[in-house]
CSV table of C-alpha atoms in Angstrom, one decimal:
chain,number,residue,atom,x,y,z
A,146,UNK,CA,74.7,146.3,37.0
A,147,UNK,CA,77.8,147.0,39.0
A,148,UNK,CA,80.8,149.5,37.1
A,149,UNK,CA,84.2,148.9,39.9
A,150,UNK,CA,86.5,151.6,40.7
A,151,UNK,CA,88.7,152.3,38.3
A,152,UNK,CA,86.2,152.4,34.8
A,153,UNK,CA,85.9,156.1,33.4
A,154,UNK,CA,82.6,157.4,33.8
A,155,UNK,CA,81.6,160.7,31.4
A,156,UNK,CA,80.1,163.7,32.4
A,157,UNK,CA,77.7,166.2,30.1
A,158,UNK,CA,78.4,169.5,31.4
A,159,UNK,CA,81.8,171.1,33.0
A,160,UNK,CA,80.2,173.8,35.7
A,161,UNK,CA,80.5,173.4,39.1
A,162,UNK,CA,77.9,170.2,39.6
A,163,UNK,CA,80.2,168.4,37.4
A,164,UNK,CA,83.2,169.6,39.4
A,165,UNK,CA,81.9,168.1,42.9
A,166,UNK,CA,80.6,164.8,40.6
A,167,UNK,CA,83.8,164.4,39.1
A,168,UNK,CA,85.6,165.1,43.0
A,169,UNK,CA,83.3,162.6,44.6
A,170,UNK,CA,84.1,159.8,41.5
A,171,UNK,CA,88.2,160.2,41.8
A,172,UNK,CA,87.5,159.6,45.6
A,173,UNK,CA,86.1,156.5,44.8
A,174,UNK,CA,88.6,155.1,42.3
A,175,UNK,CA,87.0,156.0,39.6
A,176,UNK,CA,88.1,158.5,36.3
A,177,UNK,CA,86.1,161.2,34.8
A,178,UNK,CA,85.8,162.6,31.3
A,179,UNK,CA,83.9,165.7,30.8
A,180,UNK,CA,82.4,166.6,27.0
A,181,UNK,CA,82.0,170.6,27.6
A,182,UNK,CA,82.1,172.6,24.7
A,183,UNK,CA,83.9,175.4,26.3
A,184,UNK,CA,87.8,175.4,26.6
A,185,UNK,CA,87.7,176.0,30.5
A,186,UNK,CA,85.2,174.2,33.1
A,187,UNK,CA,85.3,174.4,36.7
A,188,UNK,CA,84.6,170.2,35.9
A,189,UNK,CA,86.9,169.8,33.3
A,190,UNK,CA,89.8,171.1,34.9
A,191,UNK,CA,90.0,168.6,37.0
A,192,UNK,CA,89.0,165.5,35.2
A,193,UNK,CA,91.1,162.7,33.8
A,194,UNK,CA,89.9,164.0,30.6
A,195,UNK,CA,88.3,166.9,28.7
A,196,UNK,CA,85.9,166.8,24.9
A,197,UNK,CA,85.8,170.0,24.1
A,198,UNK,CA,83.0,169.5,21.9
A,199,UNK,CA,79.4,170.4,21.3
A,200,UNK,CA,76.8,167.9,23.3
A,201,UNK,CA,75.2,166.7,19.8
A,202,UNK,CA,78.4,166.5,17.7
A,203,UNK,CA,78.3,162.5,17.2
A,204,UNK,CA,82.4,161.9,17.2
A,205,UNK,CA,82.8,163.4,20.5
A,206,UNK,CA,79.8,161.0,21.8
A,207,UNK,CA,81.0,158.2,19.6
A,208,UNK,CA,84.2,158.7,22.5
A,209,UNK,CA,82.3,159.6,25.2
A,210,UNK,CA,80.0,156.2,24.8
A,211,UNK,CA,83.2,154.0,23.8
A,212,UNK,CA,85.7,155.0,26.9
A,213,UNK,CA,82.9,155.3,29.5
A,214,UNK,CA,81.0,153.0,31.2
A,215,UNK,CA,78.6,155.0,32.1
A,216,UNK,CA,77.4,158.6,31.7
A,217,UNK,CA,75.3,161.5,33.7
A,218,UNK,CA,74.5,164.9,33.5
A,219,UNK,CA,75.7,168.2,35.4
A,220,UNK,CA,73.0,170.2,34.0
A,221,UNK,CA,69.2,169.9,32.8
A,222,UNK,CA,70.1,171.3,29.7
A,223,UNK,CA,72.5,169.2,27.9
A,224,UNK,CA,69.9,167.7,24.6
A,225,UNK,CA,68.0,164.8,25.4
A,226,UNK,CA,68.9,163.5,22.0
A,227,UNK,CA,72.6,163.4,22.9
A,228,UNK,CA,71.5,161.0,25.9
A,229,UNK,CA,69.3,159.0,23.6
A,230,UNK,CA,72.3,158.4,21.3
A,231,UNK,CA,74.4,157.6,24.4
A,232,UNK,CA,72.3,155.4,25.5
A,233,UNK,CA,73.1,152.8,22.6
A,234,UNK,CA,76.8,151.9,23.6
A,235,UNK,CA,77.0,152.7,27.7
A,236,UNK,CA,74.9,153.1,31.1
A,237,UNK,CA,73.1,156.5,31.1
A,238,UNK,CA,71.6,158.0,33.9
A,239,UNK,CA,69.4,160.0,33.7
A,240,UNK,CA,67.7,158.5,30.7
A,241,UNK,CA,66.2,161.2,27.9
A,242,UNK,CA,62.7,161.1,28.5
A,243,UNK,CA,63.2,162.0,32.4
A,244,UNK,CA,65.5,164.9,31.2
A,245,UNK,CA,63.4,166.0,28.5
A,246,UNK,CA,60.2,166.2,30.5
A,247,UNK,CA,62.3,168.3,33.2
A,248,UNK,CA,64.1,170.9,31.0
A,249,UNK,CA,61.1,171.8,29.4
A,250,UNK,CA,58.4,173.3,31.6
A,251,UNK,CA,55.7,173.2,29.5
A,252,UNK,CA,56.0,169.2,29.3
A,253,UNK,CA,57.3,169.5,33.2
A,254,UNK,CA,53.9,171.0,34.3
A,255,UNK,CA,52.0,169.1,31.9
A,256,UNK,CA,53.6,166.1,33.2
A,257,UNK,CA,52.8,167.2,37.0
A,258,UNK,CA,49.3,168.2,36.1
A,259,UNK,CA,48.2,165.3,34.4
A,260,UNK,CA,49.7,162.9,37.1
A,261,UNK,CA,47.7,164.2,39.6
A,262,UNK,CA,50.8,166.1,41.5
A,263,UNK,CA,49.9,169.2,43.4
A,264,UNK,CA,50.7,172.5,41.3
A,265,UNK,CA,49.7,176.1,41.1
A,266,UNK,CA,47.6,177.9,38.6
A,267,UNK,CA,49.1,178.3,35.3
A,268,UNK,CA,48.7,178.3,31.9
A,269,UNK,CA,50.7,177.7,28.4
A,270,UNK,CA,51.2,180.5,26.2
A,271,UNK,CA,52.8,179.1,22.5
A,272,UNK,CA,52.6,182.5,20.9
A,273,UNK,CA,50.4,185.8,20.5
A,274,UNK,CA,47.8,184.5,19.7
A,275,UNK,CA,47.5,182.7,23.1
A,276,UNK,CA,47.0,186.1,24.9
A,277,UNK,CA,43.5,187.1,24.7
A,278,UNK,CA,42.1,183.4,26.3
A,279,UNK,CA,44.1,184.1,29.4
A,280,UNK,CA,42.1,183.9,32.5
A,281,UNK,CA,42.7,187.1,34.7
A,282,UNK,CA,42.7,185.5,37.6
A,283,UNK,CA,46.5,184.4,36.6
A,284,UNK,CA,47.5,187.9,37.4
A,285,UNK,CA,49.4,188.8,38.9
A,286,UNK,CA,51.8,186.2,37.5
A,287,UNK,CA,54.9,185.2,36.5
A,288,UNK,CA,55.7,184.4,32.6
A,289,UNK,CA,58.7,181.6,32.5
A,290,UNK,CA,60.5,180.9,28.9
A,291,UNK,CA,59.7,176.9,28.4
A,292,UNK,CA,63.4,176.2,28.2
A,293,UNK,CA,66.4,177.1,29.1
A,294,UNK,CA,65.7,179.3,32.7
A,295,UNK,CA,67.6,178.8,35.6
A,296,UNK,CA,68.6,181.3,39.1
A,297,UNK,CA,65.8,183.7,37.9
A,298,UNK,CA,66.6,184.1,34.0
A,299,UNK,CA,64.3,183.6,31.3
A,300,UNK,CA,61.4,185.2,33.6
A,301,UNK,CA,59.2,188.6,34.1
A,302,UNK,CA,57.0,189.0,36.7
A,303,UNK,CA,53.5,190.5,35.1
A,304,UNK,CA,51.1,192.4,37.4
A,305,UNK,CA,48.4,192.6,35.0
A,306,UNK,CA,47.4,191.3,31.4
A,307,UNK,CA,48.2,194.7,29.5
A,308,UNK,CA,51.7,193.8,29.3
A,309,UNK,CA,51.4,190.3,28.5
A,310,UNK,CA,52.3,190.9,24.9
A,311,UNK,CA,55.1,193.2,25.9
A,312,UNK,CA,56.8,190.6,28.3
A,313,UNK,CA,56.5,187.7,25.9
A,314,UNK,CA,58.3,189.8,23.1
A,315,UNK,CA,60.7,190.5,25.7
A,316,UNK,CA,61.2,186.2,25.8
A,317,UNK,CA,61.8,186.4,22.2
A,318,UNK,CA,57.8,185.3,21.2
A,319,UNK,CA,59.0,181.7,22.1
A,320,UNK,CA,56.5,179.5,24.2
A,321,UNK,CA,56.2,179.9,27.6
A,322,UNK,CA,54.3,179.0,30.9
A,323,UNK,CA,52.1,181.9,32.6
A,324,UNK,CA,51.9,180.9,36.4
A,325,UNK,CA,50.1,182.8,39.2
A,326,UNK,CA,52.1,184.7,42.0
A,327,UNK,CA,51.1,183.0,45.1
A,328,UNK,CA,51.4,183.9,48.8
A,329,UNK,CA,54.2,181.7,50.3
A,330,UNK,CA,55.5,180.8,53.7
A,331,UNK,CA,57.9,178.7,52.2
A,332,UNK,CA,59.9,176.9,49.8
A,333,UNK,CA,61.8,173.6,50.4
A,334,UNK,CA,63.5,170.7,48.3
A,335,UNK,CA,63.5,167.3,48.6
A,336,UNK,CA,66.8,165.6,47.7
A,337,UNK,CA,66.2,162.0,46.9
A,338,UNK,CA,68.1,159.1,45.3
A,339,UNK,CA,66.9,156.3,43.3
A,340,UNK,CA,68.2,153.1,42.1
A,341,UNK,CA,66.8,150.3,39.7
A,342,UNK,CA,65.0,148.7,41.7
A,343,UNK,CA,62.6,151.5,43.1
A,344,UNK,CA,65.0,151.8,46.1
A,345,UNK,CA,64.7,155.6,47.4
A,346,UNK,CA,67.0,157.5,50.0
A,347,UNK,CA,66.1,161.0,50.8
A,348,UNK,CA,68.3,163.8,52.0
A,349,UNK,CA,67.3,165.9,55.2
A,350,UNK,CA,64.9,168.5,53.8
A,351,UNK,CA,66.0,172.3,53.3
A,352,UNK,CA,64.3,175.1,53.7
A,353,UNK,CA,65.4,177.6,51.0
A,354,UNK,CA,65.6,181.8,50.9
A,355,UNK,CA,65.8,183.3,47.8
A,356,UNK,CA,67.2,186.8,46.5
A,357,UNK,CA,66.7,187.9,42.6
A,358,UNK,CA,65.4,184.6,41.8
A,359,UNK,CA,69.0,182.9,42.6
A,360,UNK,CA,69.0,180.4,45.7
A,361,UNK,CA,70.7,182.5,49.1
A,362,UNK,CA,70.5,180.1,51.9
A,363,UNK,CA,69.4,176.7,53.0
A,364,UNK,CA,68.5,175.8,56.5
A,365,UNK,CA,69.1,172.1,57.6
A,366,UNK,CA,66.7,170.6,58.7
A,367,UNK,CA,63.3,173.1,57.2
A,368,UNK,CA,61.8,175.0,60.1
A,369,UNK,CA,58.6,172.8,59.1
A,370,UNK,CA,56.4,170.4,61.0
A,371,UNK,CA,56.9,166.4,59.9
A,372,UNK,CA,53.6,166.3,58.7
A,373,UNK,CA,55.0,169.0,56.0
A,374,UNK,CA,58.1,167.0,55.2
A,375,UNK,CA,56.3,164.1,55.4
A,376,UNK,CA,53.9,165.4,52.7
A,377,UNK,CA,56.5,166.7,50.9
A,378,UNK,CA,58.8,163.3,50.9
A,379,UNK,CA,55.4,161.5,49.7
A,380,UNK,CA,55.0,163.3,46.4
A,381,UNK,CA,58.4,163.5,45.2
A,382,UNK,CA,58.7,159.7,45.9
A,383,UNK,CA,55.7,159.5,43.6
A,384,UNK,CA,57.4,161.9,41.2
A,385,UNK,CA,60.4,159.8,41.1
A,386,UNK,CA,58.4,156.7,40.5
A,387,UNK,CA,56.2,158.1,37.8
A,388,UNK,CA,59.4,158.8,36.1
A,389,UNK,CA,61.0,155.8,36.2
A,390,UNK,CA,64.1,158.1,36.8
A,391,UNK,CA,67.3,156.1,37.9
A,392,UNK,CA,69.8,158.5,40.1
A,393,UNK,CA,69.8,161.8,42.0
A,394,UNK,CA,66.2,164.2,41.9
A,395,UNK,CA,65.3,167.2,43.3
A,396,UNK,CA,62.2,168.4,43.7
A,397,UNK,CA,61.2,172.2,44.4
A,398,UNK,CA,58.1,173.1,46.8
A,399,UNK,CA,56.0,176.3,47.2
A,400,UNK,CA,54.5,175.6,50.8
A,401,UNK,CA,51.1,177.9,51.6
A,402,UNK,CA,50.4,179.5,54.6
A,403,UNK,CA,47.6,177.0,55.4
A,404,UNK,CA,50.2,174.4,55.4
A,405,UNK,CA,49.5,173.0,51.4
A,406,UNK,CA,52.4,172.2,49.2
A,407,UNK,CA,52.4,172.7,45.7
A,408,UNK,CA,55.4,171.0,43.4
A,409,UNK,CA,57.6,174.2,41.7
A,410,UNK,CA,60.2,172.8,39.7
A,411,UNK,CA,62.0,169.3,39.4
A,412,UNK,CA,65.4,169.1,38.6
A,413,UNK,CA,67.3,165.5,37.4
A,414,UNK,CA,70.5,166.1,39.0
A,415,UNK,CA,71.8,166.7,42.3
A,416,UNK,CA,70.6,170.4,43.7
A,417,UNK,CA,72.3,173.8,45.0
A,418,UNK,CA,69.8,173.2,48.2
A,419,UNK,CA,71.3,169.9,48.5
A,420,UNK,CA,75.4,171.2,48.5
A,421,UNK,CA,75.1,171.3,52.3
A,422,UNK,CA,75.3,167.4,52.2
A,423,UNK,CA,79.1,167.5,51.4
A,424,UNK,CA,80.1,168.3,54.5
A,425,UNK,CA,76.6,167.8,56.7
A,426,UNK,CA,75.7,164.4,55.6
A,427,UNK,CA,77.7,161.2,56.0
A,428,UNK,CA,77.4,160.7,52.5
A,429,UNK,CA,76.9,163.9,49.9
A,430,UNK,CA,74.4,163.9,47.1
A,431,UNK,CA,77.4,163.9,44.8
A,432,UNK,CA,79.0,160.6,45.8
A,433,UNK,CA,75.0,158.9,45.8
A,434,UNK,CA,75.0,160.4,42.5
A,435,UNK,CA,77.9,158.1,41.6
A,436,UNK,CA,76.4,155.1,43.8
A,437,UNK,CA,73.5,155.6,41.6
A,438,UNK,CA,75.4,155.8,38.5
A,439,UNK,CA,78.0,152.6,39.3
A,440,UNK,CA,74.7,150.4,40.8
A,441,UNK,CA,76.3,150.9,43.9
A,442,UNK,CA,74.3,150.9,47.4
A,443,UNK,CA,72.8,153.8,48.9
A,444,UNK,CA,75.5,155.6,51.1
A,445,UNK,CA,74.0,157.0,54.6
A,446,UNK,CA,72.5,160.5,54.2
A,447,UNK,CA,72.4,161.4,57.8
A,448,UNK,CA,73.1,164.6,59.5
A,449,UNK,CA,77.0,164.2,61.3
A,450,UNK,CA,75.7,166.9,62.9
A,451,UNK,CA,72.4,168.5,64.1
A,452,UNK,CA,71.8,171.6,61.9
A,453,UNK,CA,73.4,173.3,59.6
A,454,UNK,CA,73.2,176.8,56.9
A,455,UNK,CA,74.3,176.7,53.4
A,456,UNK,CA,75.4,180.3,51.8
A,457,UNK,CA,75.4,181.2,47.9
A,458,UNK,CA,78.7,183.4,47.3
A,459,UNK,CA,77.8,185.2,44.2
A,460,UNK,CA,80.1,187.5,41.9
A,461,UNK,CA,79.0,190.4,43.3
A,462,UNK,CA,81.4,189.4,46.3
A,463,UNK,CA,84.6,190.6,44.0
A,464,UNK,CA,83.1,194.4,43.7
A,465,UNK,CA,85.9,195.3,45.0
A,466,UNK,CA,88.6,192.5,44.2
A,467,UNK,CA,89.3,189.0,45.9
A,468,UNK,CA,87.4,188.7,48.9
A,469,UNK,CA,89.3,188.1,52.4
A,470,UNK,CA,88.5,184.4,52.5
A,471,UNK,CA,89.8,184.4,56.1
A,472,UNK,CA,86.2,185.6,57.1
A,473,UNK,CA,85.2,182.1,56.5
A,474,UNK,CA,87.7,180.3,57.1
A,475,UNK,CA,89.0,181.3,60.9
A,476,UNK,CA,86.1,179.6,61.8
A,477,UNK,CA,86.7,176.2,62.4
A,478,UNK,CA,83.3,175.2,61.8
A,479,UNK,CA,82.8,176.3,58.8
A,480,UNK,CA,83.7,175.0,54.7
A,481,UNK,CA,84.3,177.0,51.9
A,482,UNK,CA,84.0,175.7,48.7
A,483,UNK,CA,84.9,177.2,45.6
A,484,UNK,CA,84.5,176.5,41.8
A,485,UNK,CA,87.6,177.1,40.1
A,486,UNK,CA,85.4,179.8,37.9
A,487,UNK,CA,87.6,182.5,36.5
A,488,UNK,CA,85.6,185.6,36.0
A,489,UNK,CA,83.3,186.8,39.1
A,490,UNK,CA,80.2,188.3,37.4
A,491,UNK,CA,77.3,189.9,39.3
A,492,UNK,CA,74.6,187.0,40.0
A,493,UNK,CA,77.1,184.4,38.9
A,494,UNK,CA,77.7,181.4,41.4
A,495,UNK,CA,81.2,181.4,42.4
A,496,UNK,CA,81.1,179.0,45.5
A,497,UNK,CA,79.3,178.7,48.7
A,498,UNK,CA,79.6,178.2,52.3
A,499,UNK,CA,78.2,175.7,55.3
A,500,UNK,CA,78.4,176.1,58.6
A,501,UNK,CA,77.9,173.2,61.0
A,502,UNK,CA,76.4,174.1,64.7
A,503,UNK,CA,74.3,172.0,67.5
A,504,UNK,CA,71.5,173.9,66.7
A,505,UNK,CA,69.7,176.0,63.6
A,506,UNK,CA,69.6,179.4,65.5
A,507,UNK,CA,73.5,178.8,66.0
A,508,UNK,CA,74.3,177.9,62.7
A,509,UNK,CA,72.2,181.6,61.3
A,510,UNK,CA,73.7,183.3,63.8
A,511,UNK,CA,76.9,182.3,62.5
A,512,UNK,CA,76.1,182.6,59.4
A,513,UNK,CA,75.1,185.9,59.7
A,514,UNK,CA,78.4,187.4,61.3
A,515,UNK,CA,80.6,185.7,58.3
A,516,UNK,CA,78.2,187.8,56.0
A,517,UNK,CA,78.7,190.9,58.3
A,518,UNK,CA,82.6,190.1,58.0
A,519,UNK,CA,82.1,189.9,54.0
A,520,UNK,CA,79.9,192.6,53.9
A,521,UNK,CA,77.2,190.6,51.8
């Protein structure tokens, strides 16, 4: 399967993946149509095209599968029955059973579990009357929705199993996965691509701070030892193999203090950890999502240079109007990226920032002055 520059490719989803998707495609020749059913989309703005329509309503897909030669995803959410149905009249990648399994975590942990992939202590919790078999030792935990969560909603951290009932009234008495709070040194994602023919190219590995649940920085390359990364490369090959899946993967770690890794999350689509490889890698996860998409070769994903630091800008930047973007950008090192998003909320991502430097210390100390200069 090769699709040429030049054929229209679609696009489920119009936030800001979409938008650095749809950027990477025109660069290549190619034309974008975005089916978002909102009337503005950092994505649709600046395809070729824009459905506004729902993801399931069949004459927007009917157009989607008839102009396109192929389709993706921006998100984990869009219905896997809307891929399923795409899948009948053009490429889709994706497919619907890898995206299912993923946006769901009680299938994604089941899936990990029963595949032998290393995970943490948890348990399922349908309904009510689910609460009184749950094993203490869960607590303290955290209680995630099964669908629908992302940057730390859908989620209540329980300390102990009195308020159990309370918290999963709070997630609207739908079903949920109860995992235990562990002890972490760190977290880190690996970034991979895979074609049709098992082919695999990984990204250099982040390592990943978090603040209210929503990702804050990434470091490039992790602070880790190989054996670590190594580890961590290993199973998420496996992952992606188990899957079948066909295009860009991401796979979350929780890394122990005694050097273990457990799998957190797995996301089929490229990554916020991996938005450092637009202007740190020689080719981004965005344009391998399109080699991926077109049957295209793997592009290079090596560093251009040796380290670099990838910062979040949320909404609560604008507290007190447009931020002086001259903080960033008078430093010639440096790229800003924003995402075209028209309201700033508090938590919401509005763009993010990457600094490039010879070494990891420089690029945090860097880093850290441009936050000073924000004042975030």
């Amino acid at each position: 399967m090769y699709i040429k520059p030049g054929s229209m490719l679609g696009l489920l989803g119009g936030g800001q993946l979409g938008r650095m998707f749809a950027m990477a495609a025109q660069q290549m020749g190619y034309r974008v149509t975005v089916l978002d059913p909102a009337a503005e989309s950092p994505a649709g703005s600046i395809a070729e095209r824009h459905l506004q329509a729902d993801y399931l309503n069949d004459q927007a897909l009917d157009e989607l599968g008839s102009t396109c030669a192929a389709v993706t995803i921006e998100f984990e959410n869009v219905p896997a029955q809307a891929l399923r149905y795409l899948a009948r009249r053009c490429v889709v990648s994706p497919d619907a059973e890898s995206v299912s399994i993923a946006q769901n975590r009680i299938r994604e942990k089941q899936f990990l579990a029963e595949n032998g992939f290393p995970v943490g202590p948890f348990t399922v919790v349908h309904d009510g009357q689910d609460l009184p078999r749950i094993d203490v030792s869960l607590f303290p935990g955290i209680l995630k929705s099964s669908q629908s969560g992302y940057d730390g909603k859908g989620q209540i951290r329980i300390e102990h199993a009195d308020i159990l009932s309370e918290a999963l009234t709070a997630l609207g008495n739908k079903p949920c996965v109860l995992e235990k709070r562990l002890s972490l040194a760190h977290e880190i994602s690996v970034v991979l691509a895979r074609d049709n023919l098992d082919q695999i190219t990984f990204f250099p590995v982040p390592e990943n701070h978090h603040e209210r649940g929503i990702l804050d920085t990434s470091i490039i390359p992790a602070t880790l030892s190989d054996e670590i990364v190594g580890k961590a490369r290993a199973v998420a090959r496996q992952v992606a193999t188990r899957l079948n899946y066909v295009g860009i993967l991401c796979v979350e770690f929780f890394v122990l203090g005694d050097g273990q890794i457990l799998v957190n999350e797995i996301a089929p689509r490229p990554h916020n950890s991996g938005h450092y490889s637009l202007n740190a890698c020689v080719t981004s996860q965005f344009e391998q999502q399109v080699r991926m998409l077109c049957g295209l070769p793997h592009g290079s994903t090596k560093l251009v240079q040796e380290a670099a630091v990838m910062t979040n800008i949320l909404g609560d930047l604008w507290k007190n109007g447009e931020p002086d973007w001259n903080g960033i950008l008078r430093h010639p090192q440096t790229k800003l990226h924003l995402y075209g998003k028209r309201a700033a909320k508090p938590g919401r991502k509005m763009g993010h920032f990457t600094v490039l430097a010879d070494t990891v210390e420089e690029a945090l100390q860097q880093t850290a002055r441009i936050r000073q200069d924000l004042q975030f």
